[in-house]
Amino acid sequence: MWKDIGKEGLAVKAPWPIVGDEEKLLTRQAKFLRDSLKTFRTSAGKAKKGWKVATILVAEEYPQWKVDALLWMQTKYDQASGSFPDTFMSDLKEWSTANVSDKKKVKLAMQFVSFMKKEVEDVGEMGMDIKCPFDQVAIMNESLSYIKSQLNLEGLGVGRVDDSELAVPENTSQNVAPGKPYLWMR
């Protein structure tokens, strides 16, 4: 077969192919699908008996308080070193108490930024994007038959959390964020 594709010598003596730079966006898309499926399996396992219909909900935008937090993070990020300053967490506490009015949201903002900081460490600067840099709906639709078979569901669709035709309950819509879809079972 090695010779049939036009190669010389023995395949076992051929050098390993040279790999180009990692495509971080493609890696992030694969992680998005893998992590989503893992979360969906957990949700489907906890679903009420008899629930066999679900919609994968995706969000294109964060709520404004999260956008503000991400914009603040972007000002603290050092592109040259690819990191945040050592004082990042204390700066965060100072920023959140000064810029977030509700005490409950101060805690949420700090948790969110702490989580997103880890995301930035994993995927780089694109982890602080205000909008998801890829088409979540397209990825889910391309993988829909696989997801459906993995979750053992009779009906599965994909929709945007802000689609008025879906009439997503408020408590459910709060679980959806860009890059973090939610399996809405019923």
mmCIF file of C-alpha atoms in Angstrom:
data_model
loop_
_atom_site.group_PDB
_atom_site.id
_atom_site.type_symbol
_atom_site.label_atom_id
_atom_site.label_comp_id
_atom_site.label_asym_id
_atom_site.label_seq_id
_atom_site.Cartn_x
_atom_site.Cartn_y
_atom_site.Cartn_z
ATOM 1 C CA MET A 1 0.000 0.000 0.000
ATOM 2 C CA TRP A 2 2.946 2.334 0.815
ATOM 3 C CA LYS A 3 4.292 1.969 -2.716
ATOM 4 C CA ASP A 4 0.796 2.292 -4.212
ATOM 5 C CA ILE A 5 0.545 5.834 -2.855
ATOM 6 C CA GLY A 6 3.911 6.664 -4.442
ATOM 7 C CA LYS A 7 6.274 6.338 -1.487
ATOM 8 C CA GLU A 8 9.806 4.918 -1.593
ATOM 9 C CA GLY A 9 11.356 2.394 0.786
ATOM 10 C CA LEU A 10 9.603 0.873 3.801
ATOM 11 C CA ALA A 11 6.808 2.603 5.694
ATOM 12 C CA VAL A 12 8.340 1.610 9.048
ATOM 13 C CA LYS A 13 11.511 3.534 8.166
ATOM 14 C CA ALA A 14 9.704 6.672 6.992
ATOM 15 C CA PRO A 15 10.042 9.747 9.194
ATOM 16 C CA TRP A 16 7.058 10.975 11.155
ATOM 17 C CA PRO A 17 5.073 13.637 9.324
ATOM 18 C CA ILE A 18 5.775 17.229 10.284
ATOM 19 C CA VAL A 19 2.821 18.753 12.066
ATOM 20 C CA GLY A 20 1.921 22.415 11.701
ATOM 21 C CA ASP A 21 0.953 24.744 14.521
ATOM 22 C CA GLU A 22 -2.133 23.895 16.540
ATOM 23 C CA GLU A 23 -5.323 25.489 15.290
ATOM 24 C CA LYS A 24 -6.605 26.785 18.637
ATOM 25 C CA LEU A 25 -10.092 27.494 17.274
ATOM 26 C CA LEU A 26 -10.438 23.923 15.993
ATOM 27 C CA THR A 27 -9.186 22.600 19.338
ATOM 28 C CA ARG A 28 -11.711 24.783 21.124
ATOM 29 C CA GLN A 29 -14.540 23.500 18.884
ATOM 30 C CA ALA A 30 -13.602 19.898 19.636
ATOM 31 C CA LYS A 31 -13.453 20.655 23.372
ATOM 32 C CA PHE A 32 -16.841 22.386 23.097
ATOM 33 C CA LEU A 33 -18.446 19.269 21.611
ATOM 34 C CA ARG A 34 -16.672 16.833 23.958
ATOM 35 C CA ASP A 35 -17.475 18.820 27.122
ATOM 36 C CA SER A 36 -21.053 19.422 25.989
ATOM 37 C CA LEU A 37 -21.689 15.734 25.403
ATOM 38 C CA LYS A 38 -20.265 14.891 28.829
ATOM 39 C CA THR A 39 -22.575 17.447 30.468
ATOM 40 C CA PHE A 40 -25.548 16.241 28.401
ATOM 41 C CA ARG A 41 -24.991 12.638 29.510
ATOM 42 C CA THR A 42 -25.085 13.753 33.137
ATOM 43 C CA SER A 43 -28.248 15.797 32.574
ATOM 44 C CA ALA A 44 -29.987 12.991 30.695
ATOM 45 C CA GLY A 45 -29.126 10.574 33.505
ATOM 46 C CA LYS A 46 -30.761 12.875 36.064
ATOM 47 C CA ALA A 47 -33.868 13.566 33.963
ATOM 48 C CA LYS A 48 -37.300 12.653 35.207
ATOM 49 C CA LYS A 49 -38.555 9.270 34.153
ATOM 50 C CA GLY A 50 -40.374 9.430 30.845
ATOM 51 C CA TRP A 51 -38.638 12.560 29.543
ATOM 52 C CA LYS A 52 -37.399 11.588 26.100
ATOM 53 C CA VAL A 53 -37.513 14.910 24.246
ATOM 54 C CA ALA A 54 -34.854 17.585 24.578
ATOM 55 C CA THR A 55 -33.533 20.742 22.987
ATOM 56 C CA ILE A 56 -29.892 21.741 23.069
ATOM 57 C CA LEU A 57 -29.955 25.428 23.940
ATOM 58 C CA VAL A 58 -27.096 27.705 22.898
ATOM 59 C CA ALA A 59 -26.468 31.372 23.675
ATOM 60 C CA GLU A 60 -24.698 33.840 21.451
ATOM 61 C CA GLU A 61 -24.133 36.516 24.080
ATOM 62 C CA TYR A 62 -23.377 36.815 27.778
ATOM 63 C CA PRO A 63 -25.507 38.917 30.122
ATOM 64 C CA GLN A 64 -24.138 42.456 30.478
ATOM 65 C CA TRP A 65 -22.489 41.875 33.873
ATOM 66 C CA LYS A 66 -20.438 39.027 32.382
ATOM 67 C CA VAL A 67 -19.535 41.159 29.359
ATOM 68 C CA ASP A 68 -18.282 43.850 31.744
ATOM 69 C CA ALA A 69 -16.207 41.272 33.618
ATOM 70 C CA LEU A 70 -14.677 39.928 30.389
ATOM 71 C CA LEU A 71 -13.847 43.442 29.189
ATOM 72 C CA TRP A 72 -12.133 44.101 32.522
ATOM 73 C CA MET A 73 -10.171 40.846 32.166
ATOM 74 C CA GLN A 74 -9.004 41.914 28.718
ATOM 75 C CA THR A 75 -7.482 45.077 30.213
ATOM 76 C CA LYS A 76 -5.504 42.986 32.729
ATOM 77 C CA TYR A 77 -4.203 40.404 30.249
ATOM 78 C CA ASP A 78 -0.588 40.752 29.124
ATOM 79 C CA GLN A 79 -0.341 39.521 25.543
ATOM 80 C CA ALA A 80 3.461 39.365 25.604
ATOM 81 C CA SER A 81 3.592 36.914 28.502
ATOM 82 C CA GLY A 82 0.166 35.365 27.854
ATOM 83 C CA SER A 83 -0.819 35.764 31.484
ATOM 84 C CA PHE A 84 -2.484 37.907 34.093
ATOM 85 C CA PRO A 85 -0.608 39.890 36.766
ATOM 86 C CA ASP A 86 0.130 38.321 40.150
ATOM 87 C CA THR A 87 -2.310 40.788 41.711
ATOM 88 C CA PHE A 88 -5.153 39.621 39.462
ATOM 89 C CA MET A 89 -7.408 38.177 42.174
ATOM 90 C CA SER A 90 -7.036 41.144 44.519
ATOM 91 C CA ASP A 91 -7.602 43.484 41.542
ATOM 92 C CA LEU A 92 -10.719 41.477 40.725
ATOM 93 C CA LYS A 93 -12.094 41.870 44.231
ATOM 94 C CA GLU A 94 -11.497 45.620 44.090
ATOM 95 C CA TRP A 95 -13.051 45.921 40.617
ATOM 96 C CA SER A 96 -16.097 43.797 41.402
ATOM 97 C CA THR A 97 -16.977 45.622 44.621
ATOM 98 C CA ALA A 98 -16.665 48.965 42.814
ATOM 99 C CA ASN A 99 -18.509 47.988 39.614
ATOM 100 C CA VAL A 100 -21.105 45.385 40.556
ATOM 101 C CA SER A 101 -23.989 46.826 42.545
ATOM 102 C CA ASP A 102 -25.663 43.662 43.853
ATOM 103 C CA LYS A 103 -23.673 41.811 46.562
ATOM 104 C CA LYS A 104 -24.857 38.454 45.246
ATOM 105 C CA LYS A 105 -23.548 39.342 41.781
ATOM 106 C CA VAL A 106 -20.176 40.377 43.250
ATOM 107 C CA LYS A 107 -19.680 36.774 44.329
ATOM 108 C CA LEU A 108 -20.967 35.494 40.964
ATOM 109 C CA ALA A 109 -18.669 37.889 39.097
ATOM 110 C CA MET A 110 -15.675 36.692 41.058
ATOM 111 C CA GLN A 111 -16.566 33.035 40.414
ATOM 112 C CA PHE A 112 -17.148 33.725 36.726
ATOM 113 C CA VAL A 113 -13.845 35.569 36.262
ATOM 114 C CA SER A 114 -11.975 32.883 38.172
ATOM 115 C CA PHE A 115 -13.474 30.233 35.873
ATOM 116 C CA MET A 116 -12.736 32.292 32.750
ATOM 117 C CA LYS A 117 -9.148 32.840 33.900
ATOM 118 C CA LYS A 118 -8.674 29.059 33.800
ATOM 119 C CA GLU A 119 -10.293 29.002 30.362
ATOM 120 C CA VAL A 120 -7.795 31.621 29.140
ATOM 121 C CA GLU A 121 -4.946 29.536 30.531
ATOM 122 C CA ASP A 122 -6.262 26.579 28.489
ATOM 123 C CA VAL A 123 -7.157 28.223 25.171
ATOM 124 C CA GLY A 124 -5.368 31.558 25.226
ATOM 125 C CA GLU A 125 -6.697 35.050 24.763
ATOM 126 C CA MET A 126 -9.758 33.866 22.828
ATOM 127 C CA GLY A 127 -11.113 32.564 26.141
ATOM 128 C CA MET A 128 -12.124 36.155 26.923
ATOM 129 C CA ASP A 129 -14.159 36.648 23.748
ATOM 130 C CA ILE A 130 -17.471 38.393 24.314
ATOM 131 C CA LYS A 131 -19.159 36.192 21.723
ATOM 132 C CA CYS A 132 -18.463 32.600 20.872
ATOM 133 C CA PRO A 133 -15.921 32.555 17.998
ATOM 134 C CA PHE A 134 -17.593 29.601 16.265
ATOM 135 C CA ASP A 135 -21.086 28.586 15.202
ATOM 136 C CA GLN A 136 -22.384 26.490 18.093
ATOM 137 C CA VAL A 137 -25.654 25.640 16.339
ATOM 138 C CA ALA A 138 -23.826 24.306 13.276
ATOM 139 C CA ILE A 139 -21.527 22.116 15.388
ATOM 140 C CA MET A 140 -24.465 20.690 17.339
ATOM 141 C CA ASN A 141 -26.547 20.127 14.184
ATOM 142 C CA GLU A 142 -23.628 18.334 12.481
ATOM 143 C CA SER A 143 -23.337 16.022 15.495
ATOM 144 C CA LEU A 144 -27.045 15.702 16.267
ATOM 145 C CA SER A 145 -27.525 12.053 15.274
ATOM 146 C CA TYR A 146 -24.472 11.030 17.304
ATOM 147 C CA ILE A 147 -25.588 13.033 20.356
ATOM 148 C CA LYS A 148 -29.107 11.620 20.067
ATOM 149 C CA SER A 149 -27.808 8.041 19.976
ATOM 150 C CA GLN A 150 -25.508 8.670 22.943
ATOM 151 C CA LEU A 151 -28.325 10.095 25.067
ATOM 152 C CA ASN A 152 -30.996 7.579 24.003
ATOM 153 C CA LEU A 153 -33.538 10.289 23.220
ATOM 154 C CA GLU A 154 -36.564 10.061 20.954
ATOM 155 C CA GLY A 155 -36.501 13.708 19.980
ATOM 156 C CA LEU A 156 -33.603 16.142 20.006
ATOM 157 C CA GLY A 157 -33.261 19.566 18.469
ATOM 158 C CA VAL A 158 -31.003 22.589 18.662
ATOM 159 C CA GLY A 159 -32.174 26.115 19.365
ATOM 160 C CA ARG A 160 -31.073 29.494 20.577
ATOM 161 C CA VAL A 161 -31.998 30.318 24.156
ATOM 162 C CA ASP A 162 -33.474 33.668 23.096
ATOM 163 C CA ASP A 163 -35.787 32.146 20.434
ATOM 164 C CA SER A 164 -39.278 33.330 21.400
ATOM 165 C CA GLU A 165 -40.900 30.284 19.748
ATOM 166 C CA LEU A 166 -39.161 27.959 22.221
ATOM 167 C CA ALA A 167 -40.457 29.856 25.264
ATOM 168 C CA VAL A 168 -37.513 28.788 27.424
ATOM 169 C CA PRO A 169 -38.251 29.258 31.144
ATOM 170 C CA GLU A 170 -36.145 31.951 32.866
ATOM 171 C CA ASN A 171 -34.521 29.525 35.317
ATOM 172 C CA THR A 172 -33.440 27.337 32.387
ATOM 173 C CA SER A 173 -32.128 30.211 30.268
ATOM 174 C CA GLN A 174 -29.802 31.273 33.094
ATOM 175 C CA ASN A 175 -27.890 27.993 32.642
ATOM 176 C CA VAL A 176 -26.864 28.804 29.059
ATOM 177 C CA ALA A 177 -23.771 30.815 28.084
ATOM 178 C CA PRO A 178 -21.710 31.162 24.907
ATOM 179 C CA GLY A 179 -19.728 27.955 24.509
ATOM 180 C CA LYS A 180 -21.698 26.280 27.309
ATOM 181 C CA PRO A 181 -24.903 24.789 25.874
ATOM 182 C CA TYR A 182 -27.643 23.334 28.015
ATOM 183 C CA LEU A 183 -29.746 20.201 27.500
ATOM 184 C CA TRP A 184 -33.331 21.278 28.149
ATOM 185 C CA MET A 185 -35.275 18.059 28.761
ATOM 186 C CA ARG A 186 -39.028 17.678 28.974
#
